[in-house]
Short mmCIF file of C-alpha atoms and ligand atoms in Angstrom, two decimals:
data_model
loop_
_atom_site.label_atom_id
_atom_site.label_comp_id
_atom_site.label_asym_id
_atom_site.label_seq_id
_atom_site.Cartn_x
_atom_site.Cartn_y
_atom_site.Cartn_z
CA UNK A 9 24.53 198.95 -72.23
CA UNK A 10 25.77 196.18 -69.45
CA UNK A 11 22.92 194.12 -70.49
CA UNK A 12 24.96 193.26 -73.41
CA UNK A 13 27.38 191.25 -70.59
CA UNK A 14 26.45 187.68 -68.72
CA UNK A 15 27.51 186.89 -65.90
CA UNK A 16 31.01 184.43 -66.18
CA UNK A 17 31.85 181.04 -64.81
CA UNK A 18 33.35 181.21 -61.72
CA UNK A 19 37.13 181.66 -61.43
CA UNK A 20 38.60 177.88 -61.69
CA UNK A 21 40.78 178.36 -58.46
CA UNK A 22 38.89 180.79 -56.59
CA UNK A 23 35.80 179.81 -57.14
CA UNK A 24 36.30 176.50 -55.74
CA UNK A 25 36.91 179.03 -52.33
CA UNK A 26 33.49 179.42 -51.42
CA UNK A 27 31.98 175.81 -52.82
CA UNK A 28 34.23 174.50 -50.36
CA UNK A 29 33.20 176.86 -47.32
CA UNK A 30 29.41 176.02 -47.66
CA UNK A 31 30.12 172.27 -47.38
CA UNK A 32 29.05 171.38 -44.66
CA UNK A 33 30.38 167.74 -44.00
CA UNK A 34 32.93 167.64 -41.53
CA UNK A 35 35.31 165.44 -43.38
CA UNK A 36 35.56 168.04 -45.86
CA UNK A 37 39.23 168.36 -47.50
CA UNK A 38 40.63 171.82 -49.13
CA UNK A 39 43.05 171.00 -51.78
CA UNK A 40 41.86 173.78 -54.05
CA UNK A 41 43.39 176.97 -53.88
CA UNK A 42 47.34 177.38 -53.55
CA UNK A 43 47.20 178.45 -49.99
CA UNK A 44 49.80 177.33 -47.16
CA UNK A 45 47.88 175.43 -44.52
CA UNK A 46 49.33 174.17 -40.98
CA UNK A 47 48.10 170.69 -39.42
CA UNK A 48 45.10 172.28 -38.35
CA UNK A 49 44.21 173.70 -41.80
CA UNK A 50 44.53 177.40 -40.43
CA UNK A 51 47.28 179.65 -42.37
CA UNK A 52 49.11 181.72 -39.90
CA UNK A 53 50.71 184.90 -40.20
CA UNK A 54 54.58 183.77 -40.05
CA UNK A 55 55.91 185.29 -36.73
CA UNK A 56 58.44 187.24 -38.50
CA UNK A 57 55.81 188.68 -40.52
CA UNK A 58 53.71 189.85 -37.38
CA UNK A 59 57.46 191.15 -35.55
CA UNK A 60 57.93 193.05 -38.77
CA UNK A 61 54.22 194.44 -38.87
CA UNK A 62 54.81 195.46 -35.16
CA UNK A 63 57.78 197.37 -35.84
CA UNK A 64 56.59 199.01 -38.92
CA UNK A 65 53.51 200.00 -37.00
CA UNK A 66 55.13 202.17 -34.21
CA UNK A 67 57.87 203.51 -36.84
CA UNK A 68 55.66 204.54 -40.17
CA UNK A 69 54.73 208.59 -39.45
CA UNK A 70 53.12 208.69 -42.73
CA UNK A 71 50.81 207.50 -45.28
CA UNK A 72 51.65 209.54 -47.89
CA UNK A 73 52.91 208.30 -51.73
CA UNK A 74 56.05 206.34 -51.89
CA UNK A 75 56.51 206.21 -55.49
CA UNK A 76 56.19 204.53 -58.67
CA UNK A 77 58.83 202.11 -57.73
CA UNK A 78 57.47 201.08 -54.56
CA UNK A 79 59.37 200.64 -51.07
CA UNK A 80 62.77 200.81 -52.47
CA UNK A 81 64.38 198.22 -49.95
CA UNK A 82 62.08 195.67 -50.53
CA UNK A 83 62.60 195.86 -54.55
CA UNK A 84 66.20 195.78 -53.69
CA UNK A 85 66.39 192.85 -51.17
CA UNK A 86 64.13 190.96 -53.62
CA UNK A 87 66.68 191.12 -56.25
CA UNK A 88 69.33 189.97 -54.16
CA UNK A 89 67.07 187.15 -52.96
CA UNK A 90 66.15 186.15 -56.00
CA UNK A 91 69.30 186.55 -58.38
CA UNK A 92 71.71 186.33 -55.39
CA UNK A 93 74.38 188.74 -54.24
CA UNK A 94 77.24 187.50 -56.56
CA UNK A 95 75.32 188.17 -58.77
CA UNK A 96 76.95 190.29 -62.14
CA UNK A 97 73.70 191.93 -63.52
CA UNK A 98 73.02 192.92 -60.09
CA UNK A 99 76.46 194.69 -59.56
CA UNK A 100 76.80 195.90 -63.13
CA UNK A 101 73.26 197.35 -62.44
CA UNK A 102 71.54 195.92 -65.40
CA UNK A 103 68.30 194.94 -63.28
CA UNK A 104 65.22 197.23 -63.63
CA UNK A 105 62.56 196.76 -60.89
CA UNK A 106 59.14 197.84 -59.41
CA UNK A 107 56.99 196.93 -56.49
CA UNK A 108 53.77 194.89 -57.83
CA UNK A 109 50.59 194.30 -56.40
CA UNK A 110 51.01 190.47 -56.18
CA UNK A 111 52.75 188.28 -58.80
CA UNK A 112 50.12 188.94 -61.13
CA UNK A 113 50.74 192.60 -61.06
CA UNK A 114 54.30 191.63 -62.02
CA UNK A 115 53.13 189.30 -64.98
CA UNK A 116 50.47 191.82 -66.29
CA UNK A 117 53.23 194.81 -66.15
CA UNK A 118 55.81 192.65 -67.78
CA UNK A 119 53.11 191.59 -70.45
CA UNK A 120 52.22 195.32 -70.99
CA UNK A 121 55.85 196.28 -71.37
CA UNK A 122 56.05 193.32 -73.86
CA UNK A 123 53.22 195.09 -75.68
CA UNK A 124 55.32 198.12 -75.80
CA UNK A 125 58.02 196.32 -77.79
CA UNK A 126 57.54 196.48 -81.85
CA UNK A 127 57.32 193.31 -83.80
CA UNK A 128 54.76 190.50 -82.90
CA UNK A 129 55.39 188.87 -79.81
CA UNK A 130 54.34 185.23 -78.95
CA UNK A 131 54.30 184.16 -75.31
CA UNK A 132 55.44 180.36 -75.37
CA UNK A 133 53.47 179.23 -71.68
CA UNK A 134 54.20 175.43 -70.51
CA UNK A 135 51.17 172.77 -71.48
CA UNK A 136 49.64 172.58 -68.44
CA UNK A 137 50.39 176.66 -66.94
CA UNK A 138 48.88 177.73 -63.79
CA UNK A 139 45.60 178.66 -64.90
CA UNK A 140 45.61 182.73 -64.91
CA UNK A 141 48.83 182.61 -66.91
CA UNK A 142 46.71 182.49 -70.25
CA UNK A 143 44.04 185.23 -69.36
CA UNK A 144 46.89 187.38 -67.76
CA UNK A 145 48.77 187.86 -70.49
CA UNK A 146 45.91 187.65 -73.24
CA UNK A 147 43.81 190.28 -71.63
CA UNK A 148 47.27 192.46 -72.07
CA UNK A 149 47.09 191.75 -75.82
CA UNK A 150 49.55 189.17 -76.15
CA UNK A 151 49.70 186.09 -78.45
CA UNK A 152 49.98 182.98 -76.14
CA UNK A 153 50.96 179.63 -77.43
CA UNK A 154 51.10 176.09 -75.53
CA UNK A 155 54.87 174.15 -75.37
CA UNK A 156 54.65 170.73 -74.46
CA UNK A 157 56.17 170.32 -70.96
CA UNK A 158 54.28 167.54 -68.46
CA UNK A 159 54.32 164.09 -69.47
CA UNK A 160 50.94 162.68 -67.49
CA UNK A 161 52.11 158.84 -67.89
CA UNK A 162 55.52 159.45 -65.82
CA UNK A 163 54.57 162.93 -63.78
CA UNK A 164 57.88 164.43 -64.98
CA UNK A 165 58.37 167.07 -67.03
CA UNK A 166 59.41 165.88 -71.30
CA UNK A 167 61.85 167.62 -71.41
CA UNK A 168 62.87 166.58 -74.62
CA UNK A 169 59.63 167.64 -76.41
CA UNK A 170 60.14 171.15 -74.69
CA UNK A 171 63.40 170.87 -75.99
CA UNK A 172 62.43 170.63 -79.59
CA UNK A 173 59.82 173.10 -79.17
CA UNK A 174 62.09 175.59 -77.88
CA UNK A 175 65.12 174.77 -80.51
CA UNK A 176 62.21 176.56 -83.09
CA UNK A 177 61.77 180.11 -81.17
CA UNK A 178 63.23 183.25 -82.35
CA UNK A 179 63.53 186.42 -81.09
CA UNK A 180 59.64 187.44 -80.94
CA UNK A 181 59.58 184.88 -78.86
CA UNK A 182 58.90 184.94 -75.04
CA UNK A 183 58.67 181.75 -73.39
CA UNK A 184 57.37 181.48 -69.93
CA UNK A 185 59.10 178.92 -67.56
CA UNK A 186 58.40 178.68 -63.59
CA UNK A 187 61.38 179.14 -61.37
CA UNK A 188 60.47 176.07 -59.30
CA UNK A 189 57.40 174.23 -57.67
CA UNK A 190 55.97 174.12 -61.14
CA UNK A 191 51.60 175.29 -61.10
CA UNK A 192 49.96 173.29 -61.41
CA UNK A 193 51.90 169.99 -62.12
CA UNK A 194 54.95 170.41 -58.99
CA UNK A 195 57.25 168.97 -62.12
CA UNK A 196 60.22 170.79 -62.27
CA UNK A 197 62.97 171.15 -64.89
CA UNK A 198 66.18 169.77 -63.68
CA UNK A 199 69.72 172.38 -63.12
CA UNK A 200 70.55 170.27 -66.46
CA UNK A 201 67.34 171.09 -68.60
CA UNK A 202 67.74 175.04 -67.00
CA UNK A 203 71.10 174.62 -68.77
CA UNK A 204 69.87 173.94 -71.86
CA UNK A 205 67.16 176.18 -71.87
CA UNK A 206 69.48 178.89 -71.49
CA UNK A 207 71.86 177.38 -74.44
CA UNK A 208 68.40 177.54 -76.63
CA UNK A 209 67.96 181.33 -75.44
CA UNK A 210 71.28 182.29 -76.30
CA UNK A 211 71.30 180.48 -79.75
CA UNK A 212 67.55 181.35 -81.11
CA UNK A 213 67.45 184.63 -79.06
CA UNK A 214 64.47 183.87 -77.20
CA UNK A 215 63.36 186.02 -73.94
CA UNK A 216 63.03 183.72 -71.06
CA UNK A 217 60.09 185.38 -68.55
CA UNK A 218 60.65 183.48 -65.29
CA UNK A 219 57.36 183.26 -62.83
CA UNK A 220 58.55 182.21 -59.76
CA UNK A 221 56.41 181.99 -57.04
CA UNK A 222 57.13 179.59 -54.35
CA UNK A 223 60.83 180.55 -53.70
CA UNK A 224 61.61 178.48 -50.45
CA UNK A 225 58.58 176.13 -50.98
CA UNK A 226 60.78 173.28 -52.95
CA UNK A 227 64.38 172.73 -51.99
CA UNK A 228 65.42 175.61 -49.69
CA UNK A 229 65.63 179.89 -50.66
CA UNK A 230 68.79 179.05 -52.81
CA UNK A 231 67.97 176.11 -54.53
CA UNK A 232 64.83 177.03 -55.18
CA UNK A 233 66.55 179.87 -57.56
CA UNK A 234 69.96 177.69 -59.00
CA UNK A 235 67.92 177.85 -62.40
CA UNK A 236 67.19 181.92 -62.74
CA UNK A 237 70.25 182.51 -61.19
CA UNK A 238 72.05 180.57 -64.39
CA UNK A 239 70.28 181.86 -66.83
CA UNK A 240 70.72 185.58 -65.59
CA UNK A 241 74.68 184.52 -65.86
CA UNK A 242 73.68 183.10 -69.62
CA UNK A 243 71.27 185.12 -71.44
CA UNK A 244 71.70 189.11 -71.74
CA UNK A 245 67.90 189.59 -71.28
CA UNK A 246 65.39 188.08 -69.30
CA UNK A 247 62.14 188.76 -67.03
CA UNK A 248 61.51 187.70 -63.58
CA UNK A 249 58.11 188.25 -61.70
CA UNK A 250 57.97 187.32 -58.12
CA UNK A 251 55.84 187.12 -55.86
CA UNK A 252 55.41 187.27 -51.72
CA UNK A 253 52.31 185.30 -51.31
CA UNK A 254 53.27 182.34 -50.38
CA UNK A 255 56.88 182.14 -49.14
CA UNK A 256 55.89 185.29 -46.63
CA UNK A 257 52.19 184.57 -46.40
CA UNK A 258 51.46 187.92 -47.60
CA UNK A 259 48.54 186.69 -49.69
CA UNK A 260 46.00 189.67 -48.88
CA UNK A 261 48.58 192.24 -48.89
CA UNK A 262 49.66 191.25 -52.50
CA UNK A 263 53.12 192.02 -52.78
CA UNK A 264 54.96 190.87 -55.96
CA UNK A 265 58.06 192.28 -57.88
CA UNK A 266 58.66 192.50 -61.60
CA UNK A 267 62.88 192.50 -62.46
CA UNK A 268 63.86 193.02 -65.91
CA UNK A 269 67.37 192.15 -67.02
CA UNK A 270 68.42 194.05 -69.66
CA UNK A 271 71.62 194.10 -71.57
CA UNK A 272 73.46 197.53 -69.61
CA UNK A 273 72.47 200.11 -67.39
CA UNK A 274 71.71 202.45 -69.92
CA UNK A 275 68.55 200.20 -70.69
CA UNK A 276 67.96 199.10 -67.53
CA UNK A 277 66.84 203.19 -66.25
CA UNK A 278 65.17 203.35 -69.76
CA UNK A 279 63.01 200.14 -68.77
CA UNK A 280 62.95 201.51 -65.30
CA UNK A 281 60.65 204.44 -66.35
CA UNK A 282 58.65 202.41 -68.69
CA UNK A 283 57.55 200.12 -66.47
CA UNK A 284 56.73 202.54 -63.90
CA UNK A 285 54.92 204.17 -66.56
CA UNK A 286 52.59 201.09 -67.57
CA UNK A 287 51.85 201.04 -63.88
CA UNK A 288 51.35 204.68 -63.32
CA UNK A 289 48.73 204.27 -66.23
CA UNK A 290 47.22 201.19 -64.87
CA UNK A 291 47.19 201.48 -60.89
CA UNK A 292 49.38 204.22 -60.41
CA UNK A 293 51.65 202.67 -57.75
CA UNK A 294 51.66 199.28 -55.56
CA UNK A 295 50.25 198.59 -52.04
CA UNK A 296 53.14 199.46 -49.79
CA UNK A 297 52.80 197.65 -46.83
CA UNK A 298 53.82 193.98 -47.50
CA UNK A 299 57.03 195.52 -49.24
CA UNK A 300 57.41 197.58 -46.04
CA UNK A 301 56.98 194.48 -43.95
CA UNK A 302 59.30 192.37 -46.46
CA UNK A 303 61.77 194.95 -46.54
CA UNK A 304 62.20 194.85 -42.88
CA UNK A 305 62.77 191.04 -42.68
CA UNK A 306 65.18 191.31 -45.18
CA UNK A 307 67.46 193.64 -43.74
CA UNK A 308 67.32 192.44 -40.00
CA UNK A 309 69.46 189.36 -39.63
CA UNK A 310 67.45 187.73 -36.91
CA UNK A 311 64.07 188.22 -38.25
CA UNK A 312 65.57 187.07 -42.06
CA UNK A 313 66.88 183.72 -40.19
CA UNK A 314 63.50 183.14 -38.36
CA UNK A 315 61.32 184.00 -41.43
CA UNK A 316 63.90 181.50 -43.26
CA UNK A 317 63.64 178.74 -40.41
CA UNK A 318 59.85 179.05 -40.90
CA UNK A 319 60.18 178.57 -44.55
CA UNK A 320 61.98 175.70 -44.63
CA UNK A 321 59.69 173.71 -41.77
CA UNK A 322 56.73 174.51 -43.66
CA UNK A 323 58.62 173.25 -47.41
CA UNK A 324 59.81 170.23 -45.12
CA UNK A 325 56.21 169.31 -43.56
CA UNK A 326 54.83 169.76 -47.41
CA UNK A 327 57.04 166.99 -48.31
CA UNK A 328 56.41 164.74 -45.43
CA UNK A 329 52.66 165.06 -46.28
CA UNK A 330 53.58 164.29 -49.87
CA UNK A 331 55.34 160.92 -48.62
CA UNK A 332 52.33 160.08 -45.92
CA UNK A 333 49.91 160.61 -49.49
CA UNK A 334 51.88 158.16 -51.08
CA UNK A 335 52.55 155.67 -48.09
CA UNK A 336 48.61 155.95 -47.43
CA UNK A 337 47.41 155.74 -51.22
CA UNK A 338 50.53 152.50 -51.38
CA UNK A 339 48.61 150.60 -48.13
CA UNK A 340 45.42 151.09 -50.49
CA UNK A 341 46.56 148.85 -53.15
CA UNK A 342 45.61 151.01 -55.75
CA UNK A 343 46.77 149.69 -58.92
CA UNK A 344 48.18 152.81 -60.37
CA UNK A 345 51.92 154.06 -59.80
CA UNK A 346 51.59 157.36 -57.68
CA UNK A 347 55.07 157.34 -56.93
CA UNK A 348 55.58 160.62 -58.49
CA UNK A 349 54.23 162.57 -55.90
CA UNK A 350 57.24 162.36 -54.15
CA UNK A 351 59.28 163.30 -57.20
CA UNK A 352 57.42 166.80 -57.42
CA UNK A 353 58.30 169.56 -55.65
CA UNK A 354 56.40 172.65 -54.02
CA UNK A 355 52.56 172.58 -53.21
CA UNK A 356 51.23 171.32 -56.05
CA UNK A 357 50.94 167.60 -57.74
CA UNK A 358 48.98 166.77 -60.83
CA UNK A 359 47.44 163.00 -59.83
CA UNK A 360 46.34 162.97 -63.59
CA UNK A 361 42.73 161.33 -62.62
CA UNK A 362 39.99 162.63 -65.02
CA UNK A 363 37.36 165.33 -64.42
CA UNK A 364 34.72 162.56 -63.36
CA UNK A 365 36.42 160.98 -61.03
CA UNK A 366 37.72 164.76 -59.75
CA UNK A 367 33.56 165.75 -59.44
CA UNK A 368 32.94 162.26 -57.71
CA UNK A 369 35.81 163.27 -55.19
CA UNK A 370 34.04 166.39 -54.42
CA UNK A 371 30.29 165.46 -54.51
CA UNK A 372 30.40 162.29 -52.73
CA UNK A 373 33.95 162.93 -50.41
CA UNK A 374 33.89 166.24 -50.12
CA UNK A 375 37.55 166.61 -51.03
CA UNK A 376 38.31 169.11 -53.51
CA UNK A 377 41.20 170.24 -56.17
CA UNK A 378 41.02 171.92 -59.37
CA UNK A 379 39.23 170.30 -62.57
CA UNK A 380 42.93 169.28 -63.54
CA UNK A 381 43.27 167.00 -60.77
CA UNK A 382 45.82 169.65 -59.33
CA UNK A 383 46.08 168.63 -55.11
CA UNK A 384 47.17 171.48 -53.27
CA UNK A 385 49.45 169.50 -51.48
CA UNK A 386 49.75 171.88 -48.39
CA UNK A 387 45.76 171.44 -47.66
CA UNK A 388 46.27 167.67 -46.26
CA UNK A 389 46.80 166.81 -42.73
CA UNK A 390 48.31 163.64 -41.56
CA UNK A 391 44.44 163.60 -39.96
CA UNK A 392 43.17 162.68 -43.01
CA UNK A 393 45.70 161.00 -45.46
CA UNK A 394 43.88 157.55 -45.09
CA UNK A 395 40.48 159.31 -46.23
CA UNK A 396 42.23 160.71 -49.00
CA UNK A 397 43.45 157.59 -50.13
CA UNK A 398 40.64 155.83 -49.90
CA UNK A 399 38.28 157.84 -51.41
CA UNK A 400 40.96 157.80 -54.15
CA UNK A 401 40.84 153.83 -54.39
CA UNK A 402 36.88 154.22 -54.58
CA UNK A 403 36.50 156.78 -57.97
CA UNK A 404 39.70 154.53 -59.48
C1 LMR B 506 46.85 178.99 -57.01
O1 LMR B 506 47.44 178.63 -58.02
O2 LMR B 506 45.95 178.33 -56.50
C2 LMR B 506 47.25 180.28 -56.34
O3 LMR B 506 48.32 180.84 -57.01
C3 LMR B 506 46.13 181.21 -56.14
C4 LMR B 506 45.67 181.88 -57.39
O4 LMR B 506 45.64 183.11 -57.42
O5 LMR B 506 45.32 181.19 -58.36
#
């Protein structure tokens, strides 16, 4: 029977993972996989992490099941994180949410729960979309289709081609949008276009289904969420998968939340039990820990202020390597305008150089990114910005 199956290409962000560990020149640069990396390319445990895992450690008494849900203060201090405390689905308790293992848990449940609905369904993702969107969603039987988003020439999103896209949904629509630090392109829709967007929602009845990822990594915890948070005010319905990964370094333990807004709180316990149903029949229940370890930092003011504080030095020294990039690449006299790598925001920029020159990086520099020419913006050091850039000025 299995001999019917060959073997796949390797995953485009993962694989690049163990490519880059067998290198073995010492100049070697990681700006593959979305991973937060400190000056010395190590990514630590954040010390409000390892104070929560201490604590959790001499309290927890058992290991038994905690329930489809998940840890119930973590999926309730990640809804106040993410749509804020004022906020009016949250208090008129029209939020529906579950533990996940990772943000992808959260997209594939929300995807399967989309398959539950009647009627077709297409799920609108941005042109480019971080690169498991598409198989995500398609393996849960969805119908995906590109909008245009990233204009290559400037680095910034077009907004007004999304625009026009969008003005053409209906309601078996879904259209994907990242809350901030956009994957793979660090192009982010301004508060204005998020204002729009959620004028297009209301009008053609649309779903917006809001990945957001990298809450803390762009402008700060609130910022970060100024668009999700308006739309939630906006639009009646709308999805939101989170995920821990990144902004509490919980990679590993992979600790995501999916939040479903519905329209009252009738629906919102009706799409409580279905989506602890699709998980039931998929995994049967998340991971606890990272929500345990989440939950803890959320509800203890001094760890929440130094897990914050840590946050916002590591989104700060992201940006400081994005203006050393551009400083270094500038001193090169490279005859191509880079200057939006100081426009984007998050870990990721799209330096829009072509798959060639992307293999030549690799094979002769040992620096690597995805095929896309996405930099993983976090992976540089101010050790070796000049090598970047140069080796940049050599495949232009
Ligand atoms: C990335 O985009 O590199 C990360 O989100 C890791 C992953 O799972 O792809």
């Amino acid at each position: 029977m299995f001999d019917q199956l060959s073997a796949l290409p390797a995953d485009p962000l993962l694989g690049l993972i163990s490519i880059y560990r067998d290198d073995t020149n010492p100049n070697k640069v990681d700006l593959g996989v979305g991973v937060y990396r400190d000056e010395t390319g190590h990514t630590a445990i954040m010390s409000a992490i390892q104070k929560a895992a201490r604590q959790h450690m001499e309290t927890e008494d058992s290991k038994t099941y905690i329930g489809p849900q998940g840890v119930p203060g973590f999926v309730s201090g990640i809804k106040s994180l993410v749509f804020g405390t004022a906020s009016s689905a949250l208090s008129n308790q029209r939020v529906a949410g579950i533990q996940t293992p990772g943000g992808c848990g959260a997209l594939r449940v929300g995807a399967e729960l989309l398959k539950r609905v009647k009627g077709e369904l297409t799920i609108w993702v941005s042109d480019p979309t971080w690169a498991n969107h598409i198989p995500l969603m398609k393996s849960a039987g969805l119908e995906i289709k590109p909008y245009p988003y990233f204009n290559i020439e400037t680095g910034a999103v077009n907004f007004e081609a999304m625009d026009a896209q969008l003005a053409k949904l209906g309601p078996n629509d879904i259209v994907l949008l990242h809350g901030c630090c956009h994957n793979p392109t660090g192009a982010d829709l301004s508060f204005e276009n998020w204002q729009q967007v959620a004028k297009r929602a209301s009008e053609q009845g649309f779903i917006p289904f809001v990945d957001i990822a990298y809450q803390g990594l762009g402008d700060g915890l609130e910022e970060d969420v100024k668009g999700i948070r308006y739309l939630s005010e906006q639009v009646e319905e709308l999805i939101v998968a989170t995920s821990c990964s990144k902004n509490f370094g919980l990679y590993r333990e992979r600790t995501g939340c999916l939040m479903i807004q519905t329209k009252n709180s009738e629906q919102a316990d009706a799409i409580q039990t279905q989506i602890q149903d699709v998980a039931r029949a998929n995994y049967s229940m998340s991971p606890a820990y990272g929500g345990y370890l989440v939950d803890i930092i959320l509800s203890n003011d001094a760890l929440r202020t130094e897990w914050k504080n840590e946050l916002d030095s590591m989104a700060l020294r992201v940006k400081s390597l994005r203006s050393g990039l551009l400083e270094n690449i500038q001193q090169q006299g490279i005859d191509k305008d880079f200057s939006f790598i100081t426009q984007q925001k998050g870990m990721f920029s799209y330096l829009g150089i072509n798959i060639e020159q992307v293999r030549q990086l690799r094979n002769e520099f040992s620096i690597y990114m995805a095929d896309s020419s996405r930099i993983n913006v976090a992976g540089l050091n101010t050790q070796c910005l000049e090598y970047v850039a140069k080796a940049l000025k050599s495949v232009l």
